[in-house]
Coordinates of N, CA, C and O in Angstrom, one line a residue:
M1 N 178.6 73.2 197.5 CA 177.2 73.1 197.2 C 176.9 73.5 195.8 O 177.3 74.6 195.3
M2 N 176.2 72.7 195.1 CA 175.9 72.9 193.7 C 174.5 73.6 193.6 O 173.6 73.2 194.3
L3 N 174.5 74.6 192.7 CA 173.2 75.2 192.4 C 172.5 74.5 191.3 O 173.1 74.2 190.3
A4 N 171.3 74.2 191.5 CA 170.5 73.5 190.4 C 170.0 74.5 189.4 O 169.7 75.7 189.8
K5 N 170.1 74.1 188.2 CA 169.6 75.0 187.1 C 168.1 75.1 187.2 O 167.4 74.0 187.4
T6 N 167.6 76.2 187.1 CA 166.2 76.4 187.1 C 165.7 76.9 185.8 O 165.9 78.1 185.5
T7 N 165.2 76.0 185.0 CA 164.7 76.4 183.7 C 163.2 76.1 183.8 O 162.8 75.1 184.2
R8 N 162.5 77.1 183.4 CA 161.0 76.9 183.4 C 160.6 76.4 182.0 O 160.8 77.0 181.0
K9 N 160.0 75.3 182.0 CA 159.4 74.7 180.8 C 157.9 75.0 180.7 O 157.3 74.9 181.8
M10 N 157.5 75.4 179.5 CA 156.1 75.6 179.4 C 155.4 74.2 179.5 O 155.9 73.2 178.9
P11 N 154.3 74.2 180.1 CA 153.5 72.9 180.1 C 153.2 72.6 178.7 O 153.1 73.4 177.8
R12 N 153.0 71.3 178.4 CA 152.7 70.8 177.1 C 151.6 71.5 176.4 O 151.6 71.8 175.2
A13 N 150.5 71.7 177.1 CA 149.3 72.3 176.5 C 149.6 73.7 176.0 O 149.1 74.1 175.0
E14 N 150.4 74.5 176.8 CA 150.7 75.8 176.4 C 151.6 75.8 175.1 O 151.5 76.7 174.3
T15 N 152.5 74.9 175.1 CA 153.4 74.8 173.9 C 152.6 74.4 172.7 O 152.8 75.0 171.6
V16 N 151.7 73.5 172.8 CA 150.9 73.1 171.6 C 150.0 74.3 171.2 O 149.9 74.6 170.0
A17 N 149.5 75.0 172.2 CA 148.6 76.2 171.8 C 149.4 77.3 171.1 O 149.0 77.9 170.2
A18 N 150.6 77.5 171.6 CA 151.5 78.5 171.0 C 151.9 78.1 169.5 O 151.8 78.9 168.6
A19 N 152.2 76.9 169.4 CA 152.5 76.4 168.0 C 151.3 76.4 167.1 O 151.4 76.8 165.9
G20 N 150.1 76.1 167.6 CA 148.9 76.2 166.8 C 148.6 77.6 166.4 O 148.2 77.9 165.3
E21 N 148.8 78.6 167.3 CA 148.6 80.0 167.0 C 149.6 80.5 166.0 O 149.2 81.2 165.1
E22 N 150.8 80.1 166.1 CA 151.8 80.5 165.1 C 151.5 79.9 163.7 O 151.6 80.6 162.7
F23 N 151.1 78.6 163.7 CA 150.7 78.0 162.4 C 149.5 78.8 161.8 O 149.5 79.1 160.6
R24 N 148.5 79.1 162.6 CA 147.3 79.8 162.1 C 147.7 81.2 161.6 O 147.3 81.6 160.5
R25 N 148.6 81.9 162.2 CA 149.1 83.2 161.8 C 149.8 83.1 160.4 O 149.5 83.8 159.5
E26 N 150.6 82.1 160.3 CA 151.3 81.9 159.0 C 150.4 81.5 157.9 O 150.5 81.9 156.7
L27 N 149.4 80.6 158.2 CA 148.4 80.2 157.2 C 147.6 81.4 156.7 O 147.4 81.6 155.5
V28 N 147.2 82.2 157.6 CA 146.4 83.4 157.3 C 147.2 84.4 156.4 O 146.7 84.9 155.4
E29 N 148.5 84.5 156.7 CA 149.3 85.4 155.9 C 149.5 84.9 154.5 O 149.7 85.7 153.6
V30 N 149.5 83.6 154.2 CA 149.7 83.1 152.9 C 148.4 83.0 152.1 O 148.5 82.9 150.8
L31 N 147.3 83.2 152.7 CA 146.0 83.1 151.9 C 145.9 84.0 150.7 O 145.5 83.5 149.6
P32 N 146.3 85.3 150.7 CA 146.2 86.1 149.5 C 147.1 85.6 148.4 O 146.7 85.6 147.2
H33 N 148.2 85.0 148.7 CA 149.1 84.5 147.7 C 148.5 83.2 147.1 O 148.6 82.9 145.9
L34 N 147.9 82.4 148.0 CA 147.2 81.2 147.5 C 146.1 81.5 146.5 O 145.9 80.9 145.5
R35 N 145.3 82.6 146.9 CA 144.2 83.0 146.1 C 144.7 83.4 144.7 O 144.1 83.1 143.7
A36 N 145.8 84.2 144.7 CA 146.3 84.7 143.4 C 146.8 83.5 142.5 O 146.5 83.4 141.3
F37 N 147.4 82.5 143.1 CA 147.9 81.3 142.4 C 146.7 80.5 141.9 O 146.7 80.1 140.8
A38 N 145.7 80.3 142.8 CA 144.5 79.6 142.4 C 143.8 80.2 141.3 O 143.3 79.6 140.4
R39 N 143.7 81.5 141.3 CA 143.0 82.3 140.3 C 143.7 82.1 138.9 O 143.1 82.0 137.9
G40 N 145.0 82.2 139.0 CA 145.8 82.0 137.8 C 145.7 80.6 137.2 O 145.6 80.4 136.0
L41 N 145.6 79.6 138.1 CA 145.5 78.2 137.6 C 144.1 78.0 137.0 O 144.0 77.3 136.0
S42 N 143.1 78.4 137.7 CA 141.7 78.1 137.3 C 141.1 79.1 136.4 O 140.2 78.7 135.6
G43 N 141.5 80.3 136.5 CA 140.9 81.3 135.6 C 139.5 81.8 136.1 O 138.9 82.7 135.5
R44 N 139.1 81.3 137.2 CA 137.8 81.7 137.8 C 137.9 82.1 139.2 O 138.4 81.3 140.0
S45 N 137.4 83.3 139.6 CA 137.6 83.7 141.0 C 136.7 82.8 142.0 O 137.2 82.6 143.1
D46 N 135.5 82.4 141.6 CA 134.7 81.6 142.4 C 135.4 80.2 142.7 O 135.4 79.8 143.8
Y47 N 135.9 79.6 141.7 CA 136.6 78.3 141.8 C 137.9 78.5 142.6 O 138.3 77.7 143.4
A48 N 138.6 79.6 142.4 CA 139.8 79.9 143.1 C 139.5 80.0 144.6 O 140.3 79.5 145.4
D49 N 138.4 80.6 145.0 CA 138.1 80.7 146.4 C 137.8 79.3 147.0 O 138.2 79.0 148.1
D50 N 137.2 78.5 146.2 CA 136.9 77.1 146.6 C 138.2 76.3 146.8 O 138.4 75.6 147.8
L51 N 139.2 76.5 145.9 CA 140.5 75.9 146.0 C 141.2 76.3 147.2 O 141.8 75.5 147.9
V52 N 141.2 77.6 147.5 CA 141.9 78.2 148.7 C 141.3 77.7 149.9 O 142.0 77.3 150.9
Q53 N 139.9 77.6 150.0 CA 139.3 77.1 151.2 C 139.6 75.7 151.4 O 139.9 75.3 152.6
E54 N 139.6 74.9 150.4 CA 139.9 73.5 150.5 C 141.4 73.3 151.0 O 141.7 72.4 151.8
T55 N 142.3 74.1 150.4 CA 143.7 74.1 150.8 C 143.9 74.4 152.2 O 144.6 73.8 153.0
A56 N 143.2 75.5 152.7 CA 143.3 75.9 154.1 C 142.8 74.8 155.0 O 143.4 74.5 156.1
I57 N 141.7 74.1 154.7 CA 141.2 73.0 155.5 C 142.2 71.8 155.5 O 142.4 71.3 156.6
K58 N 142.7 71.5 154.4 CA 143.7 70.4 154.3 C 145.0 70.7 155.1 O 145.5 69.9 155.8
A59 N 145.4 72.0 154.9 CA 146.6 72.4 155.7 C 146.4 72.3 157.2 O 147.2 71.8 157.9
W60 N 145.2 72.8 157.6 CA 144.9 72.8 159.0 C 144.8 71.4 159.6 O 145.4 71.1 160.6
A61 N 144.2 70.5 158.8 CA 144.1 69.1 159.2 C 145.4 68.4 159.3 O 145.6 67.5 160.1
A62 N 146.4 68.9 158.4 CA 147.7 68.2 158.4 C 148.8 69.1 159.1 O 150.0 68.9 158.9
R63 N 148.4 70.0 160.0 CA 149.3 70.9 160.6 C 150.4 70.2 161.4 O 151.5 70.7 161.5
D64 N 150.1 69.0 161.9 CA 151.1 68.3 162.6 C 152.3 67.8 161.7 O 153.3 67.4 162.2
R65 N 152.0 67.8 160.4 CA 153.1 67.3 159.4 C 153.9 68.5 158.9 O 154.9 68.3 158.2
F66 N 153.5 69.7 159.2 CA 154.2 70.9 158.8 C 155.5 71.1 159.7 O 155.4 70.9 160.9
V67 N 156.6 71.3 159.1 CA 157.8 71.4 159.9 C 158.1 72.9 160.1 O 158.3 73.7 159.2
P68 N 158.0 73.3 161.4 CA 158.2 74.8 161.7 C 159.6 75.2 161.2 O 160.6 74.4 161.3
G69 N 159.6 76.4 160.7 CA 160.9 76.9 160.1 C 161.0 76.7 158.6 O 161.9 77.3 158.0
T70 N 160.2 75.9 158.0 CA 160.2 75.7 156.6 C 159.2 76.7 156.0 O 158.5 77.4 156.7
S71 N 159.1 76.7 154.7 CA 158.2 77.7 154.0 C 156.8 77.3 154.0 O 156.4 76.3 153.3
M72 N 156.0 78.0 154.7 CA 154.5 77.8 154.7 C 154.0 78.0 153.3 O 153.1 77.3 152.8
R73 N 154.5 79.0 152.5 CA 154.0 79.3 151.2 C 154.2 78.1 150.3 O 153.3 77.6 149.6
A74 N 155.4 77.5 150.3 CA 155.7 76.4 149.4 C 154.9 75.2 149.8 O 154.4 74.5 148.9
W75 N 154.7 75.0 151.1 CA 153.9 73.8 151.6 C 152.5 73.9 151.2 O 151.9 73.0 150.6
T76 N 151.9 75.1 151.4 CA 150.5 75.3 151.0 C 150.3 75.4 149.5 O 149.2 74.9 149.0
F77 N 151.2 75.9 148.8 CA 151.1 76.0 147.3 C 151.1 74.5 146.8 O 150.4 74.2 145.8
T78 N 151.9 73.7 147.4 CA 151.9 72.3 147.0 C 150.6 71.6 147.2 O 150.1 70.8 146.4
I79 N 150.0 71.9 148.4 CA 148.7 71.3 148.7 C 147.6 71.8 147.7 O 146.9 71.0 147.2
L80 N 147.7 73.1 147.4 CA 146.7 73.7 146.4 C 146.9 73.1 145.1 O 145.9 72.6 144.4
R81 N 148.1 73.0 144.6 CA 148.4 72.4 143.3 C 147.9 71.0 143.2 O 147.3 70.6 142.2
N82 N 148.2 70.2 144.2 CA 147.8 68.8 144.2 C 146.3 68.6 144.2 O 145.7 67.8 143.5
H83 N 145.6 69.5 145.0 CA 144.2 69.4 145.0 C 143.6 69.9 143.6 O 142.7 69.2 143.1
F84 N 144.2 70.9 143.0 CA 143.7 71.4 141.7 C 143.9 70.3 140.7 O 142.9 70.0 139.9
L85 N 145.0 69.6 140.7 CA 145.2 68.5 139.7 C 144.3 67.3 140.0 O 143.8 66.7 139.0
S86 N 144.0 67.0 141.2 CA 143.0 66.0 141.5 C 141.7 66.3 141.0 O 140.9 65.5 140.5
E87 N 141.3 67.6 141.2 CA 140.0 68.0 140.7 C 139.9 67.9 139.1 O 138.9 67.5 138.6
I88 N 141.0 68.3 138.5 CA 141.0 68.2 137.0 C 140.8 66.8 136.6 O 140.0 66.5 135.7
R89 N 141.6 65.9 137.2 CA 141.4 64.4 136.9 C 140.0 63.9 137.2 O 139.4 63.2 136.4
R90 N 139.5 64.3 138.3 CA 138.1 63.9 138.6 C 137.1 64.4 137.6 O 136.2 63.7 137.2
N91 N 137.2 65.7 137.3 CA 136.3 66.3 136.4 C 136.4 65.8 134.9 O 135.4 65.7 134.2
R92 N 137.6 65.4 134.5 CA 137.8 64.8 133.2 C 137.0 63.5 133.0 O 136.6 63.2 132.0
R93 N 136.9 62.8 134.1 CA 136.2 61.5 134.1 C 134.7 61.8 134.0 O 133.9 60.9 133.6
Q94 N 134.2 63.0 134.4 CA 132.8 63.2 134.4 C 132.3 63.9 133.1 O 131.1 64.1 133.0
T95 N 133.1 64.4 132.2 CA 132.7 65.1 131.1 C 132.9 64.3 129.8 O 133.8 63.5 129.7
D96 N 132.0 64.5 128.8 CA 132.2 63.9 127.6 C 132.8 64.8 126.5 O 133.2 64.3 125.4
M97 N 132.9 66.1 126.8 CA 133.5 67.0 125.9 C 135.0 67.2 126.2 O 135.4 67.2 127.3
E98 N 135.7 67.5 125.1 CA 137.1 67.8 125.3 C 137.3 69.2 125.6 O 136.4 70.1 125.3
D99 N 138.4 69.6 126.3 CA 138.6 71.0 126.7 C 138.6 71.9 125.5 O 138.1 73.0 125.6
D100 N 139.2 71.5 124.4 CA 139.3 72.4 123.2 C 137.9 72.7 122.7 O 137.6 73.8 122.3
A101 N 137.0 71.7 122.7 CA 135.7 71.9 122.2 C 134.9 72.9 123.1 O 134.2 73.8 122.6
V102 N 135.1 72.7 124.4 CA 134.4 73.7 125.3 C 135.0 75.1 125.1 O 134.2 76.0 125.1
E103 N 136.3 75.2 125.0 CA 136.9 76.5 124.8 C 136.4 77.2 123.5 O 136.1 78.3 123.5
R104 N 136.2 76.4 122.4 CA 135.7 77.0 121.2 C 134.2 77.5 121.4 O 133.8 78.5 120.8
L105 N 133.5 76.8 122.2 CA 132.1 77.1 122.4 C 132.0 78.4 123.3 O 131.1 79.2 123.1
L106 N 132.9 78.6 124.2 CA 132.9 79.7 125.1 C 133.6 81.0 124.6 O 133.3 82.1 125.2
V107 N 134.5 80.9 123.7 CA 135.3 82.0 123.3 C 134.5 82.8 122.2 O 134.1 82.2 121.1
I108 N 134.4 84.1 122.4 CA 133.8 84.9 121.4 C 134.8 86.0 121.0 O 135.3 86.7 121.9
P109 N 135.1 86.1 119.7 CA 136.1 87.1 119.3 C 135.7 88.5 119.7 O 134.6 88.9 119.6
A110 N 136.7 89.3 120.2 CA 136.4 90.7 120.7 C 136.2 91.5 119.4 O 136.9 91.4 118.4
G111 N 135.3 92.5 119.6 CA 135.0 93.4 118.5 C 135.6 94.7 118.6 O 135.4 95.6 117.8
Q112 N 136.5 94.9 119.6 CA 137.1 96.2 119.8 C 138.6 96.0 120.0 O 139.1 95.0 120.4
E113 N 139.3 97.1 119.7 CA 140.8 97.1 120.0 C 141.0 98.0 121.1 O 140.2 98.9 121.4
G114 N 142.2 97.9 121.7 CA 142.5 98.8 122.8 C 143.8 98.4 123.5 O 144.4 97.5 123.0
P115 N 144.1 99.1 124.5 CA 145.4 98.7 125.3 C 145.2 97.4 125.9 O 144.1 96.8 126.1
L116 N 146.4 96.8 126.3 CA 146.4 95.6 127.0 C 145.7 95.7 128.4 O 146.1 96.6 129.2
H117 N 144.7 94.9 128.7 CA 144.0 95.0 129.9 C 144.4 93.7 130.7 O 144.9 92.7 130.2
L118 N 144.1 93.8 132.0 CA 144.3 92.6 132.8 C 143.6 91.4 132.3 O 144.0 90.3 132.4
S119 N 142.4 91.7 131.8 CA 141.6 90.6 131.2 C 142.3 89.9 130.0 O 142.1 88.7 129.8
D120 N 143.0 90.7 129.3 CA 143.8 90.2 128.1 C 144.9 89.2 128.7 O 145.1 88.1 128.1
M121 N 145.5 89.6 129.7 CA 146.6 88.7 130.3 C 146.0 87.5 130.9 O 146.5 86.4 130.7
Q122 N 144.8 87.6 131.6 CA 144.1 86.5 132.2 C 143.7 85.5 131.1 O 143.9 84.3 131.2
S123 N 143.2 86.0 130.0 CA 142.8 85.2 128.9 C 144.0 84.5 128.2 O 143.9 83.3 127.9
A124 N 145.1 85.2 128.1 CA 146.3 84.6 127.5 C 146.8 83.5 128.4 O 147.3 82.5 128.0
L125 N 146.8 83.8 129.7 CA 147.3 82.8 130.7 C 146.5 81.5 130.6 O 147.0 80.4 130.6
Q126 N 145.2 81.6 130.4 CA 144.3 80.4 130.3 C 144.6 79.7 129.0 O 144.2 78.5 128.9
K127 N 145.2 80.3 128.0 CA 145.5 79.6 126.7 C 146.7 78.7 126.8 O 147.0 77.9 126.0
L128 N 147.5 79.0 127.9 CA 148.8 78.2 128.1 C 148.4 76.8 128.5 O 147.4 76.6 129.2
S129 N 149.3 75.9 128.3 CA 149.1 74.5 128.9 C 149.2 74.7 130.4 O 149.8 75.6 130.9
P130 N 148.5 73.8 131.1 CA 148.5 73.9 132.6 C 149.9 73.9 133.2 O 150.2 74.6 134.1
D131 N 150.8 73.1 132.6 CA 152.2 73.1 133.2 C 152.9 74.4 133.0 O 153.6 74.9 133.9
R132 N 152.7 75.0 131.8 CA 153.4 76.3 131.6 C 152.7 77.4 132.4 O 153.4 78.3 132.9
R133 N 151.4 77.4 132.5 CA 150.7 78.4 133.2 C 151.1 78.3 134.7 O 151.4 79.3 135.3
E134 N 151.2 77.1 135.2 CA 151.6 76.9 136.6 C 153.0 77.5 136.9 O 153.3 78.2 137.8
A135 N 153.9 77.1 135.9 CA 155.3 77.6 136.1 C 155.4 79.1 136.1 O 156.1 79.6 136.9
V136 N 154.8 79.7 135.1 CA 154.9 81.2 135.0 C 154.3 81.9 136.2 O 154.7 82.9 136.7
L137 N 153.2 81.3 136.7 CA 152.5 81.9 137.9 C 153.4 81.7 139.1 O 153.5 82.7 139.9
L138 N 154.0 80.6 139.3 CA 154.9 80.4 140.5 C 156.1 81.3 140.5 O 156.4 81.9 141.5
I139 N 156.7 81.4 139.3 CA 158.0 82.2 139.2 C 157.6 83.7 139.1 O 158.2 84.5 139.8
G140 N 156.8 84.0 138.1 CA 156.5 85.4 137.8 C 155.6 86.1 138.9 O 155.9 87.2 139.3
A141 N 154.5 85.5 139.2 CA 153.5 86.1 140.1 C 153.8 85.7 141.6 O 153.6 86.5 142.5
G142 N 154.2 84.4 141.8 CA 154.3 83.9 143.1 C 155.6 84.3 143.8 O 155.8 84.2 145.0
G143 N 156.6 84.7 143.0 CA 157.9 85.1 143.5 C 158.8 83.9 144.0 O 159.7 84.2 144.7
F144 N 158.5 82.7 143.6 CA 159.3 81.6 144.0 C 160.5 81.5 143.2 O 160.5 81.9 142.0
S145 N 161.6 80.9 143.7 CA 162.8 80.7 143.0 C 162.5 79.5 142.1 O 161.5 78.7 142.3
Y146 N 163.4 79.3 141.1 CA 163.2 78.1 140.2 C 163.3 76.8 141.0 O 162.5 75.9 140.8
E147 N 164.1 76.8 142.0 CA 164.3 75.6 142.9 C 163.0 75.3 143.7 O 162.5 74.2 143.7
E148 N 162.4 76.4 144.3 CA 161.2 76.2 145.0 C 160.1 75.8 144.1 O 159.3 74.9 144.5
A149 N 159.9 76.4 143.0 CA 158.9 76.1 142.1 C 159.0 74.6 141.6 O 158.0 73.9 141.4
A150 N 160.2 74.2 141.3 CA 160.5 72.8 140.9 C 160.1 71.8 142.0 O 159.5 70.8 141.7
D151 N 160.4 72.2 143.2 CA 160.0 71.3 144.3 C 158.4 71.2 144.4 O 157.9 70.2 144.6
I152 N 157.8 72.4 144.3 CA 156.3 72.4 144.4 C 155.7 71.5 143.3 O 154.8 70.8 143.5
C153 N 156.2 71.6 142.0 CA 155.7 70.9 140.9 C 156.3 69.5 140.8 O 156.0 68.8 139.8
Q154 N 157.2 69.2 141.6 CA 157.9 67.9 141.6 C 158.5 67.6 140.3 O 158.2 66.5 139.6
C155 N 159.3 68.5 139.8 CA 160.0 68.3 138.5 C 161.5 68.8 138.7 O 161.8 69.5 139.7
A156 N 162.3 68.6 137.7 CA 163.7 69.1 137.7 C 163.7 70.6 137.5 O 162.8 71.2 136.9
I157 N 164.8 71.2 138.0 CA 164.9 72.7 137.9 C 165.0 73.1 136.4 O 164.4 74.1 136.0
G158 N 165.7 72.3 135.6 CA 165.8 72.6 134.2 C 164.4 72.5 133.5 O 164.1 73.3 132.6
T159 N 163.6 71.6 133.9 CA 162.2 71.5 133.4 C 161.5 72.7 133.7 O 160.7 73.3 132.9
M160 N 161.6 73.2 134.9 CA 160.9 74.4 135.4 C 161.4 75.6 134.6 O 160.5 76.4 134.1
K161 N 162.7 75.8 134.4 CA 163.2 76.9 133.6 C 162.7 76.8 132.2 O 162.3 77.9 131.6
S162 N 162.6 75.7 131.6 CA 162.1 75.5 130.2 C 160.6 75.9 130.1 O 160.2 76.6 129.2
R163 N 159.8 75.4 131.1 CA 158.4 75.7 131.1 C 158.2 77.2 131.2 O 157.3 77.8 130.5
V164 N 158.9 77.9 132.1 CA 158.8 79.3 132.2 C 159.2 80.1 130.9 O 158.5 81.0 130.5
A165 N 160.3 79.7 130.3 CA 160.8 80.3 129.1 C 159.8 80.2 128.0 O 159.4 81.1 127.3
R166 N 159.2 79.0 127.8 CA 158.2 78.7 126.8 C 156.9 79.4 127.1 O 156.3 79.9 126.2
A167 N 156.6 79.5 128.3 CA 155.3 80.2 128.7 C 155.5 81.7 128.4 O 154.5 82.3 127.9
R168 N 156.6 82.3 128.8 CA 156.8 83.7 128.5 C 156.8 84.0 127.0 O 156.2 85.0 126.6
A169 N 157.4 83.1 126.2 CA 157.4 83.3 124.8 C 156.0 83.2 124.2 O 155.6 84.0 123.3
E170 N 155.3 82.2 124.7 CA 153.9 82.0 124.2 C 153.0 83.2 124.6 O 152.2 83.7 123.8
L171 N 153.2 83.7 125.8 CA 152.4 84.9 126.3 C 152.7 86.1 125.4 O 151.8 86.8 125.0
A172 N 154.0 86.3 125.2 CA 154.4 87.4 124.3 C 153.7 87.3 123.0 O 153.2 88.3 122.4
E173 N 153.7 86.1 122.4 CA 153.1 85.9 121.1 C 151.6 86.2 121.2 O 151.0 86.8 120.3
L174 N 151.0 85.6 122.2 CA 149.5 85.8 122.3 C 149.1 87.2 122.5 O 148.1 87.7 122.0
L175 N 149.9 88.0 123.3 CA 149.6 89.3 123.6 C 149.9 90.3 122.5 O 149.4 91.4 122.5
D176 N 150.8 89.9 121.7 CA 151.2 90.8 120.5 C 150.3 90.7 119.4 O 150.3 91.6 118.5
E177 N 149.5 89.6 119.3 CA 148.6 89.5 118.1 C 147.5 90.6 118.2 O 147.0 90.9 119.2
E178 N 147.2 91.0 117.0 CA 146.1 92.0 116.9 C 144.8 91.2 116.7 O 144.8 90.1 116.1
P179 N 143.6 91.8 117.1 CA 142.4 91.1 117.0 C 142.1 90.6 115.5 O 141.6 89.5 115.3
E180 N 142.4 91.5 114.5 CA 142.2 91.1 113.1 C 143.0 89.9 112.7 O 142.5 89.0 112.0
E181 N 144.2 89.8 113.3 CA 145.1 88.7 112.9 C 144.5 87.4 113.5 O 144.6 86.3 112.9
K182 N 143.9 87.4 114.7 CA 143.3 86.2 115.3 C 142.2 85.8 114.4 O 142.0 84.6 114.2
V183 N 141.3 86.7 114.0 CA 140.1 86.4 113.3 C 140.5 85.8 111.9 O 140.1 84.8 111.4
A184 N 141.5 86.6 111.2 CA 141.9 86.1 109.9 C 142.6 84.8 110.0 O 142.4 83.9 109.1
G185 N 143.4 84.5 111.0 CA 144.1 83.2 111.2 C 143.1 82.1 111.4 O 143.3 81.0 111.0
S186 N 142.0 82.4 112.1 CA 141.0 81.3 112.3 C 140.1 81.0 111.2 O 139.5 79.9 111.1
E187 N 140.0 81.9 110.2 CA 139.1 81.7 109.1 C 139.8 80.9 108.0 O 139.2 80.2 107.2
G188 N 141.2 81.1 107.9 CA 141.9 80.5 106.8 C 142.5 79.2 107.0 O 142.3 78.2 107.3

């Protein structure tokens, strides 16, 4: 007499609900990291919040395409990055002014000296090209490996390493300048 195996399978609805809850939990855990990345990319906390909200909505809508066991951070960072780049392209078509012209209108030289503040770093980050800023944020602030960051940015690992190295060198140069040097350099 053979004994039949008795394995209890969860009904399909329970399995889907459990998977949905796990996805929701992982998505909520990655939100602070997404916000930090979005803030670094955009330079504005209000816009960063909008980017993160849109990313969460898009991720939730596409949850059936997420492969359990893979990196939720990498997947959502890619969604955020792609949405940010789409917004930049869309906004460039709507403006008549170049980014450099807008930057010159909005930047006022500081009249005081002091220690390096977080605002100094934020300002320096915004002066980097978008590719370099994105690279240094993913590697330095996001904690991604070069391989993961290259996958997110859809570029070669060597390109990612080069972008990070150049971004770090440019940041060091920007942060080492004294206010008088900036003013003197812009007048001459």
